[in-house]
Short mmCIF file of N, CA, C and O and ligand atoms in Angstrom, two decimals:
data_model
loop_
_atom_site.label_atom_id
_atom_site.label_comp_id
_atom_site.label_asym_id
_atom_site.label_seq_id
_atom_site.Cartn_x
_atom_site.Cartn_y
_atom_site.Cartn_z
N MET A 1 66.17 12.53 -36.35
CA MET A 1 64.76 12.31 -36.67
C MET A 1 63.91 13.42 -36.12
O MET A 1 64.12 13.87 -35.01
N LYS A 2 62.98 13.89 -36.92
CA LYS A 2 62.06 14.90 -36.44
C LYS A 2 60.68 14.61 -37.02
O LYS A 2 60.51 14.64 -38.25
N PRO A 3 59.69 14.35 -36.16
CA PRO A 3 58.34 14.09 -36.68
C PRO A 3 57.80 15.32 -37.41
O PRO A 3 58.09 16.45 -37.02
N THR A 4 57.03 15.09 -38.46
CA THR A 4 56.45 16.20 -39.21
C THR A 4 55.12 16.66 -38.62
O THR A 4 54.78 17.83 -38.71
N HIS A 5 54.38 15.74 -38.04
CA HIS A 5 53.09 16.10 -37.41
C HIS A 5 52.57 14.91 -36.62
O HIS A 5 53.17 13.83 -36.66
N ILE A 6 51.48 15.11 -35.92
CA ILE A 6 50.81 13.97 -35.28
C ILE A 6 50.03 13.26 -36.38
O ILE A 6 49.11 13.83 -36.96
N GLU A 7 50.43 12.03 -36.69
CA GLU A 7 49.78 11.29 -37.78
C GLU A 7 48.36 10.91 -37.36
O GLU A 7 47.41 11.12 -38.11
N HIS A 8 48.24 10.34 -36.16
CA HIS A 8 46.90 10.05 -35.66
C HIS A 8 46.89 9.90 -34.14
O HIS A 8 47.93 9.75 -33.51
N ILE A 9 45.69 9.97 -33.61
CA ILE A 9 45.45 9.69 -32.20
C ILE A 9 44.60 8.43 -32.16
O ILE A 9 43.54 8.38 -32.80
N GLY A 10 45.08 7.41 -31.47
CA GLY A 10 44.35 6.14 -31.38
C GLY A 10 43.45 6.15 -30.16
O GLY A 10 43.89 6.45 -29.05
N ILE A 11 42.19 5.82 -30.37
CA ILE A 11 41.21 5.84 -29.28
C ILE A 11 40.54 4.48 -29.18
O ILE A 11 39.97 3.98 -30.17
N ALA A 12 40.63 3.87 -28.00
CA ALA A 12 40.01 2.57 -27.77
C ALA A 12 38.52 2.77 -27.49
O ALA A 12 38.15 3.58 -26.62
N VAL A 13 37.67 2.05 -28.23
CA VAL A 13 36.23 2.17 -28.04
C VAL A 13 35.61 0.78 -27.86
O VAL A 13 36.18 -0.22 -28.28
N THR A 14 34.45 0.75 -27.24
CA THR A 14 33.80 -0.54 -27.03
C THR A 14 32.82 -0.87 -28.16
O THR A 14 32.52 -2.02 -28.41
N ASN A 15 32.35 0.17 -28.87
CA ASN A 15 31.38 -0.05 -29.95
C ASN A 15 31.72 0.89 -31.10
O ASN A 15 31.50 2.10 -31.02
N LEU A 16 32.27 0.32 -32.17
CA LEU A 16 32.76 1.14 -33.27
C LEU A 16 31.65 1.96 -33.92
O LEU A 16 31.81 3.16 -34.15
N GLU A 17 30.50 1.32 -34.18
CA GLU A 17 29.42 2.03 -34.88
C GLU A 17 28.89 3.22 -34.06
O GLU A 17 28.68 4.30 -34.60
N GLU A 18 28.71 3.01 -32.75
CA GLU A 18 28.25 4.11 -31.90
C GLU A 18 29.25 5.25 -31.87
O GLU A 18 28.90 6.42 -31.91
N SER A 19 30.53 4.89 -31.81
CA SER A 19 31.57 5.92 -31.75
C SER A 19 31.67 6.67 -33.07
O SER A 19 31.87 7.88 -33.08
N ILE A 20 31.52 5.95 -34.17
CA ILE A 20 31.53 6.61 -35.49
C ILE A 20 30.41 7.63 -35.55
O ILE A 20 30.60 8.76 -36.00
N ALA A 21 29.23 7.25 -35.08
CA ALA A 21 28.08 8.16 -35.11
C ALA A 21 28.38 9.43 -34.32
O ALA A 21 28.01 10.54 -34.75
N TYR A 22 29.06 9.29 -33.18
CA TYR A 22 29.43 10.48 -32.40
C TYR A 22 30.34 11.41 -33.20
O TYR A 22 30.08 12.61 -33.30
N TYR A 23 31.40 10.85 -33.78
CA TYR A 23 32.35 11.72 -34.51
C TYR A 23 31.71 12.33 -35.75
O TYR A 23 32.05 13.43 -36.15
N GLU A 24 30.76 11.61 -36.36
CA GLU A 24 30.09 12.16 -37.54
C GLU A 24 29.03 13.19 -37.15
O GLU A 24 29.02 14.31 -37.66
N ASN A 25 28.16 12.82 -36.23
CA ASN A 25 27.00 13.67 -35.94
C ASN A 25 27.32 14.85 -35.04
O ASN A 25 26.78 15.93 -35.22
N VAL A 26 28.18 14.63 -34.06
CA VAL A 26 28.49 15.69 -33.11
C VAL A 26 29.68 16.52 -33.58
O VAL A 26 29.65 17.74 -33.58
N MET A 27 30.75 15.84 -34.03
CA MET A 27 31.96 16.55 -34.41
C MET A 27 31.95 16.97 -35.88
O MET A 27 32.79 17.76 -36.30
N GLY A 28 31.02 16.43 -36.65
CA GLY A 28 30.92 16.83 -38.05
C GLY A 28 32.03 16.27 -38.91
O GLY A 28 32.34 16.82 -39.98
N LEU A 29 32.67 15.19 -38.48
CA LEU A 29 33.75 14.57 -39.27
C LEU A 29 33.16 13.44 -40.10
O LEU A 29 32.06 12.96 -39.84
N GLU A 30 33.94 13.02 -41.12
CA GLU A 30 33.46 11.95 -41.99
C GLU A 30 34.36 10.73 -41.85
O GLU A 30 35.58 10.82 -42.01
N CYS A 31 33.76 9.61 -41.55
CA CYS A 31 34.52 8.35 -41.50
C CYS A 31 34.81 7.94 -42.94
O CYS A 31 33.91 7.69 -43.71
N TYR A 32 36.11 7.93 -43.29
CA TYR A 32 36.46 7.63 -44.69
C TYR A 32 36.96 6.20 -44.89
O TYR A 32 37.15 5.77 -46.02
N ALA A 33 37.16 5.47 -43.79
CA ALA A 33 37.61 4.08 -43.95
C ALA A 33 37.32 3.29 -42.69
O ALA A 33 37.45 3.80 -41.57
N ILE A 34 36.91 2.05 -42.89
CA ILE A 34 36.81 1.08 -41.79
C ILE A 34 37.65 -0.11 -42.23
O ILE A 34 37.53 -0.57 -43.37
N GLU A 35 38.52 -0.55 -41.34
CA GLU A 35 39.46 -1.60 -41.73
C GLU A 35 39.70 -2.54 -40.56
O GLU A 35 39.86 -2.08 -39.43
N GLU A 36 39.72 -3.83 -40.83
CA GLU A 36 40.09 -4.79 -39.79
C GLU A 36 41.57 -5.10 -39.90
O GLU A 36 42.08 -5.36 -40.99
N VAL A 37 42.27 -4.98 -38.77
CA VAL A 37 43.69 -5.36 -38.75
C VAL A 37 43.78 -6.64 -37.94
O VAL A 37 43.78 -6.63 -36.71
N ALA A 38 43.81 -7.76 -38.67
CA ALA A 38 43.65 -9.08 -38.04
C ALA A 38 44.73 -9.36 -37.01
O ALA A 38 44.43 -9.84 -35.92
N ASP A 39 45.98 -9.03 -37.31
CA ASP A 39 47.04 -9.42 -36.37
C ASP A 39 47.02 -8.56 -35.11
O ASP A 39 47.60 -8.93 -34.10
N GLN A 40 46.33 -7.41 -35.15
CA GLN A 40 46.17 -6.61 -33.93
C GLN A 40 44.82 -6.88 -33.25
O GLN A 40 44.53 -6.29 -32.20
N LYS A 41 44.00 -7.72 -33.88
CA LYS A 41 42.69 -8.07 -33.33
C LYS A 41 41.83 -6.84 -33.07
O LYS A 41 41.24 -6.68 -32.01
N VAL A 42 41.79 -5.96 -34.08
CA VAL A 42 40.97 -4.75 -33.98
C VAL A 42 40.26 -4.47 -35.29
O VAL A 42 40.69 -4.88 -36.36
N ARG A 43 39.15 -3.74 -35.15
CA ARG A 43 38.52 -3.06 -36.29
C ARG A 43 38.79 -1.58 -36.08
O ARG A 43 38.65 -1.07 -34.96
N THR A 44 39.17 -0.88 -37.14
CA THR A 44 39.53 0.52 -37.01
C THR A 44 38.62 1.38 -37.89
O THR A 44 38.13 0.91 -38.92
N ALA A 45 38.41 2.61 -37.46
CA ALA A 45 37.68 3.59 -38.28
C ALA A 45 38.48 4.87 -38.27
O ALA A 45 39.04 5.26 -37.23
N PHE A 46 38.55 5.54 -39.42
CA PHE A 46 39.41 6.71 -39.57
C PHE A 46 38.63 7.97 -39.95
O PHE A 46 37.70 7.93 -40.75
N PHE A 47 39.09 9.07 -39.36
CA PHE A 47 38.56 10.41 -39.65
C PHE A 47 39.74 11.34 -39.85
O PHE A 47 40.74 11.22 -39.12
N ARG A 48 39.63 12.29 -40.75
CA ARG A 48 40.67 13.30 -40.91
C ARG A 48 40.28 14.57 -40.18
O ARG A 48 39.15 15.05 -40.29
N VAL A 49 41.26 15.12 -39.44
CA VAL A 49 41.11 16.44 -38.83
C VAL A 49 42.37 17.20 -39.22
O VAL A 49 43.40 17.07 -38.57
N GLY A 50 42.32 17.97 -40.30
CA GLY A 50 43.54 18.58 -40.82
C GLY A 50 44.51 17.49 -41.24
O GLY A 50 44.12 16.52 -41.90
N ASP A 51 45.79 17.61 -40.85
CA ASP A 51 46.80 16.62 -41.20
C ASP A 51 46.75 15.40 -40.29
O ASP A 51 47.44 14.41 -40.51
N THR A 52 45.97 15.50 -39.22
CA THR A 52 45.93 14.45 -38.22
C THR A 52 44.67 13.61 -38.40
O THR A 52 43.64 14.12 -38.85
N LYS A 53 44.78 12.35 -38.05
CA LYS A 53 43.61 11.47 -38.12
C LYS A 53 43.21 11.05 -36.71
O LYS A 53 44.04 11.00 -35.81
N ILE A 54 41.95 10.72 -36.60
CA ILE A 54 41.46 10.02 -35.41
C ILE A 54 41.31 8.57 -35.83
O ILE A 54 40.71 8.28 -36.88
N GLU A 55 41.88 7.66 -35.07
CA GLU A 55 41.79 6.23 -35.36
C GLU A 55 41.04 5.57 -34.22
O GLU A 55 41.53 5.46 -33.10
N LEU A 56 39.80 5.16 -34.49
CA LEU A 56 39.03 4.45 -33.47
C LEU A 56 39.40 2.97 -33.53
O LEU A 56 39.55 2.40 -34.61
N LEU A 57 39.55 2.36 -32.36
CA LEU A 57 39.98 0.96 -32.28
C LEU A 57 38.98 0.17 -31.47
O LEU A 57 38.78 0.44 -30.28
N GLU A 58 38.33 -0.77 -32.12
CA GLU A 58 37.40 -1.67 -31.43
C GLU A 58 38.01 -3.07 -31.45
O GLU A 58 38.41 -3.57 -32.51
N SER A 59 38.07 -3.70 -30.29
CA SER A 59 38.67 -5.02 -30.20
C SER A 59 37.77 -6.07 -30.84
O SER A 59 36.55 -6.03 -30.71
N THR A 60 38.39 -7.03 -31.52
CA THR A 60 37.63 -8.17 -32.05
C THR A 60 37.87 -9.42 -31.20
O THR A 60 37.36 -10.49 -31.50
N ASP A 61 38.69 -9.27 -30.15
CA ASP A 61 39.06 -10.42 -29.31
C ASP A 61 39.47 -9.89 -27.93
O ASP A 61 40.38 -9.07 -27.84
N PRO A 62 38.78 -10.38 -26.86
CA PRO A 62 39.11 -9.86 -25.51
C PRO A 62 40.58 -10.09 -25.12
O PRO A 62 41.11 -9.39 -24.26
N GLU A 63 41.24 -11.07 -25.79
CA GLU A 63 42.65 -11.35 -25.48
C GLU A 63 43.61 -10.49 -26.30
O GLU A 63 44.82 -10.53 -26.10
N GLY A 64 43.07 -9.72 -27.23
CA GLY A 64 43.93 -8.85 -28.05
C GLY A 64 44.36 -7.62 -27.25
O GLY A 64 43.87 -7.37 -26.14
N PRO A 65 45.29 -6.83 -27.82
CA PRO A 65 45.84 -5.67 -27.08
C PRO A 65 44.78 -4.63 -26.69
O PRO A 65 44.83 -4.10 -25.58
N ILE A 66 43.82 -4.36 -27.56
CA ILE A 66 42.80 -3.37 -27.23
C ILE A 66 41.78 -3.96 -26.26
O ILE A 66 41.31 -3.29 -25.34
N GLY A 67 41.46 -5.24 -26.44
CA GLY A 67 40.56 -5.91 -25.50
C GLY A 67 41.10 -5.86 -24.09
O GLY A 67 40.39 -5.52 -23.12
N LYS A 68 42.40 -6.15 -23.94
CA LYS A 68 43.03 -6.13 -22.62
C LYS A 68 43.10 -4.71 -22.07
O LYS A 68 42.90 -4.47 -20.88
N TYR A 69 43.40 -3.77 -22.95
CA TYR A 69 43.51 -2.37 -22.53
C TYR A 69 42.18 -1.88 -21.96
O TYR A 69 42.12 -1.27 -20.90
N ILE A 70 41.09 -2.15 -22.67
CA ILE A 70 39.77 -1.69 -22.24
C ILE A 70 39.36 -2.36 -20.92
O ILE A 70 38.80 -1.72 -20.04
N GLU A 71 39.70 -3.64 -20.79
CA GLU A 71 39.37 -4.31 -19.54
C GLU A 71 40.09 -3.66 -18.35
O GLU A 71 39.53 -3.51 -17.27
N LYS A 72 41.34 -3.24 -18.58
CA LYS A 72 42.14 -2.66 -17.50
C LYS A 72 41.80 -1.19 -17.25
O LYS A 72 41.67 -0.75 -16.12
N LYS A 73 41.69 -0.42 -18.33
CA LYS A 73 41.59 1.04 -18.18
C LYS A 73 40.30 1.64 -18.70
O LYS A 73 40.06 2.82 -18.53
N GLY A 74 39.50 0.85 -19.40
CA GLY A 74 38.28 1.38 -19.99
C GLY A 74 38.58 2.08 -21.29
O GLY A 74 39.74 2.24 -21.67
N PRO A 75 37.52 2.51 -22.01
CA PRO A 75 37.73 3.19 -23.29
C PRO A 75 38.38 4.55 -23.09
O PRO A 75 38.31 5.13 -22.01
N GLY A 76 39.02 5.04 -24.14
CA GLY A 76 39.66 6.36 -24.07
C GLY A 76 40.88 6.42 -24.95
O GLY A 76 41.13 5.53 -25.77
N ILE A 77 41.66 7.51 -24.80
CA ILE A 77 42.85 7.69 -25.64
C ILE A 77 43.85 6.58 -25.36
O ILE A 77 44.21 6.32 -24.21
N HIS A 78 44.25 5.91 -26.41
CA HIS A 78 45.10 4.72 -26.28
C HIS A 78 46.54 5.00 -26.68
O HIS A 78 47.47 4.58 -26.02
N HIS A 79 46.77 5.70 -27.78
CA HIS A 79 48.13 6.00 -28.19
C HIS A 79 48.20 7.22 -29.09
O HIS A 79 47.19 7.70 -29.61
N LEU A 80 49.45 7.71 -29.23
CA LEU A 80 49.75 8.90 -30.02
C LEU A 80 50.74 8.48 -31.09
O LEU A 80 51.75 7.84 -30.78
N ALA A 81 50.43 8.81 -32.36
CA ALA A 81 51.32 8.39 -33.45
C ALA A 81 51.96 9.60 -34.11
O ALA A 81 51.26 10.52 -34.56
N PHE A 82 53.28 9.58 -34.17
CA PHE A 82 54.04 10.66 -34.81
C PHE A 82 54.39 10.25 -36.24
O PHE A 82 54.87 9.14 -36.46
N ALA A 83 54.17 11.14 -37.18
CA ALA A 83 54.57 10.88 -38.56
C ALA A 83 56.06 11.12 -38.70
O ALA A 83 56.56 12.19 -38.34
N VAL A 84 56.78 10.11 -39.20
CA VAL A 84 58.22 10.23 -39.42
C VAL A 84 58.54 9.73 -40.83
O VAL A 84 57.74 9.03 -41.45
N ASP A 85 59.73 10.11 -41.32
CA ASP A 85 60.11 9.70 -42.68
C ASP A 85 60.39 8.20 -42.74
O ASP A 85 59.87 7.50 -43.59
N ARG A 86 61.24 7.74 -41.81
CA ARG A 86 61.61 6.32 -41.82
C ARG A 86 61.43 5.75 -40.43
O ARG A 86 62.15 6.09 -39.50
N VAL A 87 60.46 4.85 -40.28
CA VAL A 87 60.13 4.29 -38.97
C VAL A 87 61.33 3.54 -38.38
O VAL A 87 61.63 3.66 -37.20
N GLU A 88 62.03 2.81 -39.22
CA GLU A 88 63.17 2.02 -38.75
C GLU A 88 64.23 2.92 -38.11
O GLU A 88 64.75 2.63 -37.03
N ASP A 89 64.53 4.03 -38.78
CA ASP A 89 65.54 4.96 -38.24
C ASP A 89 65.07 5.55 -36.91
O ASP A 89 65.85 5.72 -35.97
N SER A 90 63.78 5.87 -36.83
CA SER A 90 63.24 6.47 -35.61
C SER A 90 63.28 5.49 -34.44
O SER A 90 63.60 5.86 -33.31
N LEU A 91 62.96 4.21 -34.72
CA LEU A 91 63.04 3.19 -33.67
C LEU A 91 64.48 3.04 -33.19
O LEU A 91 64.75 2.97 -31.99
N LYS A 92 65.41 3.00 -34.13
CA LYS A 92 66.84 2.85 -33.77
C LYS A 92 67.30 4.02 -32.93
O LYS A 92 68.04 3.86 -31.95
N HIS A 93 66.88 5.21 -33.34
CA HIS A 93 67.27 6.41 -32.60
C HIS A 93 66.73 6.35 -31.16
O HIS A 93 67.46 6.61 -30.21
N ALA A 94 65.46 5.99 -31.02
CA ALA A 94 64.84 5.92 -29.68
C ALA A 94 65.57 4.89 -28.82
O ALA A 94 65.86 5.13 -27.65
N GLU A 95 65.88 3.74 -29.41
CA GLU A 95 66.57 2.68 -28.67
C GLU A 95 67.94 3.16 -28.20
O GLU A 95 68.34 2.91 -27.07
N LYS A 96 68.63 3.87 -29.07
CA LYS A 96 69.95 4.41 -28.71
C LYS A 96 69.84 5.39 -27.54
O LYS A 96 70.75 5.54 -26.74
N GLU A 97 68.70 6.05 -27.45
CA GLU A 97 68.45 7.01 -26.36
C GLU A 97 67.97 6.31 -25.08
O GLU A 97 67.58 6.96 -24.12
N GLY A 98 67.93 4.98 -25.12
CA GLY A 98 67.59 4.23 -23.92
C GLY A 98 66.11 3.94 -23.75
O GLY A 98 65.65 3.54 -22.68
N ILE A 99 65.34 4.15 -24.81
CA ILE A 99 63.90 3.91 -24.75
C ILE A 99 63.60 2.44 -25.04
O ILE A 99 64.17 1.86 -25.97
N LYS A 100 62.73 1.86 -24.23
CA LYS A 100 62.32 0.48 -24.45
C LYS A 100 61.35 0.40 -25.63
O LYS A 100 60.39 1.17 -25.69
N LEU A 101 61.62 -0.51 -26.55
CA LEU A 101 60.77 -0.64 -27.74
C LEU A 101 59.78 -1.78 -27.56
O LEU A 101 60.10 -2.80 -26.94
N ILE A 102 58.58 -1.61 -28.12
CA ILE A 102 57.67 -2.74 -28.24
C ILE A 102 57.99 -3.47 -29.55
O ILE A 102 58.02 -4.69 -29.59
N ASP A 103 58.25 -2.71 -30.59
CA ASP A 103 58.61 -3.28 -31.89
C ASP A 103 60.09 -3.04 -32.17
O ASP A 103 60.51 -1.90 -32.35
N GLN A 104 60.85 -4.13 -32.22
CA GLN A 104 62.28 -4.01 -32.54
C GLN A 104 62.46 -3.63 -34.00
O GLN A 104 63.41 -2.93 -34.35
N VAL A 105 61.57 -4.11 -34.82
CA VAL A 105 61.60 -3.78 -36.25
C VAL A 105 60.22 -3.29 -36.67
O VAL A 105 59.22 -3.67 -36.07
N PRO A 106 60.17 -2.43 -37.69
CA PRO A 106 58.87 -1.90 -38.14
C PRO A 106 57.96 -3.02 -38.63
O PRO A 106 58.43 -4.06 -39.08
N ARG A 107 56.67 -2.79 -38.52
CA ARG A 107 55.71 -3.73 -39.09
C ARG A 107 54.62 -2.95 -39.82
O ARG A 107 54.59 -1.73 -39.78
N ARG A 108 53.75 -3.72 -40.46
CA ARG A 108 52.70 -3.11 -41.27
C ARG A 108 51.48 -2.79 -40.41
O ARG A 108 51.02 -3.65 -39.66
N GLY A 109 50.98 -1.55 -40.47
CA GLY A 109 49.79 -1.17 -39.72
C GLY A 109 48.62 -0.94 -40.64
O GLY A 109 48.65 -1.34 -41.81
N ALA A 110 47.59 -0.30 -40.12
CA ALA A 110 46.42 0.03 -40.93
C ALA A 110 46.83 0.98 -42.05
O ALA A 110 47.86 1.66 -41.97
N GLU A 111 46.03 1.04 -43.10
CA GLU A 111 46.24 1.93 -44.24
C GLU A 111 47.54 1.66 -44.99
O GLU A 111 48.05 2.54 -45.68
N GLY A 112 48.10 0.46 -44.80
CA GLY A 112 49.33 0.11 -45.51
C GLY A 112 50.56 0.87 -45.04
O GLY A 112 51.59 0.87 -45.71
N LEU A 113 50.46 1.55 -43.89
CA LEU A 113 51.59 2.32 -43.39
C LEU A 113 52.53 1.44 -42.58
O LEU A 113 52.14 0.39 -42.08
N THR A 114 53.76 1.89 -42.47
CA THR A 114 54.75 1.22 -41.64
C THR A 114 54.69 1.82 -40.25
O THR A 114 54.62 3.04 -40.10
N ILE A 115 54.69 0.96 -39.22
CA ILE A 115 54.55 1.47 -37.86
C ILE A 115 55.53 0.78 -36.91
O ILE A 115 56.07 -0.28 -37.21
N GLY A 116 55.74 1.40 -35.77
CA GLY A 116 56.54 0.79 -34.71
C GLY A 116 56.21 1.49 -33.40
O GLY A 116 56.05 2.72 -33.38
N PHE A 117 56.10 0.70 -32.32
CA PHE A 117 55.68 1.27 -31.03
C PHE A 117 56.82 1.34 -30.02
O PHE A 117 57.68 0.45 -29.97
N LEU A 118 56.79 2.39 -29.21
CA LEU A 118 57.67 2.53 -28.06
C LEU A 118 56.89 2.15 -26.81
O LEU A 118 55.67 2.33 -26.75
N HIS A 119 57.60 1.63 -25.82
CA HIS A 119 56.92 1.17 -24.61
C HIS A 119 56.55 2.34 -23.70
O HIS A 119 57.38 3.21 -23.43
N PRO A 120 55.28 2.38 -23.23
CA PRO A 120 54.84 3.52 -22.41
C PRO A 120 55.63 3.69 -21.11
O PRO A 120 55.66 4.79 -20.55
N LYS A 121 56.27 2.60 -20.64
CA LYS A 121 57.09 2.74 -19.42
C LYS A 121 58.28 3.65 -19.66
O LYS A 121 58.83 4.23 -18.72
N SER A 122 58.70 3.76 -20.92
CA SER A 122 59.85 4.60 -21.26
C SER A 122 59.44 5.97 -21.75
O SER A 122 60.29 6.82 -22.00
N THR A 123 58.14 6.19 -21.96
CA THR A 123 57.70 7.43 -22.62
C THR A 123 56.71 8.20 -21.75
O THR A 123 55.77 8.82 -22.26
N TYR A 124 56.93 8.14 -20.44
CA TYR A 124 56.14 8.92 -19.50
C TYR A 124 54.64 8.62 -19.61
O TYR A 124 53.79 9.52 -19.57
N GLY A 125 54.36 7.32 -19.80
CA GLY A 125 52.97 6.87 -19.74
C GLY A 125 52.19 6.95 -21.03
O GLY A 125 51.04 6.54 -21.07
N VAL A 126 52.82 7.48 -22.09
CA VAL A 126 52.10 7.60 -23.36
C VAL A 126 52.57 6.51 -24.33
O VAL A 126 53.73 6.51 -24.75
N LEU A 127 51.67 5.59 -24.66
CA LEU A 127 52.00 4.61 -25.70
C LEU A 127 52.23 5.38 -26.99
O LEU A 127 51.34 6.08 -27.47
N THR A 128 53.45 5.28 -27.53
CA THR A 128 53.87 6.13 -28.64
C THR A 128 54.18 5.29 -29.87
O THR A 128 54.85 4.27 -29.77
N GLU A 129 53.67 5.75 -31.01
CA GLU A 129 53.84 5.03 -32.27
C GLU A 129 54.57 5.93 -33.26
O GLU A 129 54.32 7.14 -33.30
N PHE A 130 55.47 5.35 -34.02
CA PHE A 130 56.01 6.02 -35.20
C PHE A 130 55.26 5.47 -36.40
O PHE A 130 54.96 4.28 -36.46
N CYS A 131 55.00 6.33 -37.35
CA CYS A 131 54.14 5.96 -38.46
C CYS A 131 54.70 6.63 -39.72
O CYS A 131 55.00 7.83 -39.70
N GLY A 132 54.89 5.86 -40.77
CA GLY A 132 55.44 6.45 -41.98
C GLY A 132 55.18 5.59 -43.20
O GLY A 132 54.60 4.52 -43.12
N ASN A 133 55.65 6.10 -44.34
CA ASN A 133 55.47 5.34 -45.58
C ASN A 133 56.53 4.26 -45.74
O ASN A 133 56.37 3.35 -46.53
N GLU A 134 57.63 4.39 -45.00
CA GLU A 134 58.66 3.33 -45.03
C GLU A 134 59.31 3.15 -43.68
O GLU A 134 59.12 3.94 -42.79
ZN1 ZN B 1 48.02 3.86 -34.34
#
C-alpha cells in the first residue's frame, strides 16, 4: 500500500461558521460543502487546497468524538487522512504491522468516501485515517 497524497487534514473547531469565515476571508479558500455526519456527531465543512482538503469538524454533541476531543485538548488539528486505493487493504496491512486499529473494517465517511482510522497510540500521537473510494 502506498498513499497517493494527503486526502485531508481534519481540524476540530468550536464554531463552524466562524471558522469557515476565517478560511474564506483570510486564506482565500472557498467552502464547497457543509455536511452533517450523524453517526460521528459532527458537522463538517470542506475546502480544497490543491489535491488536499481541509475538513473542519464541529461537534453536534458533547459526548461525541469531537466534543470529547475539544473538551480534553481544545480546538486544533485533529487527524491526518491519507488517500489510498483500498481502505480495507490498508487497514489489514497496518494491523499486520502491529498497529492498533480504531476501525477493524472500513466505514462510510463524509463525501461518500470509505474511511478507516488507526489508533494514535500506535501512530506516534497522530490520529491517522485512510480514505478512499473503496
Ligand atoms: Zn477525516
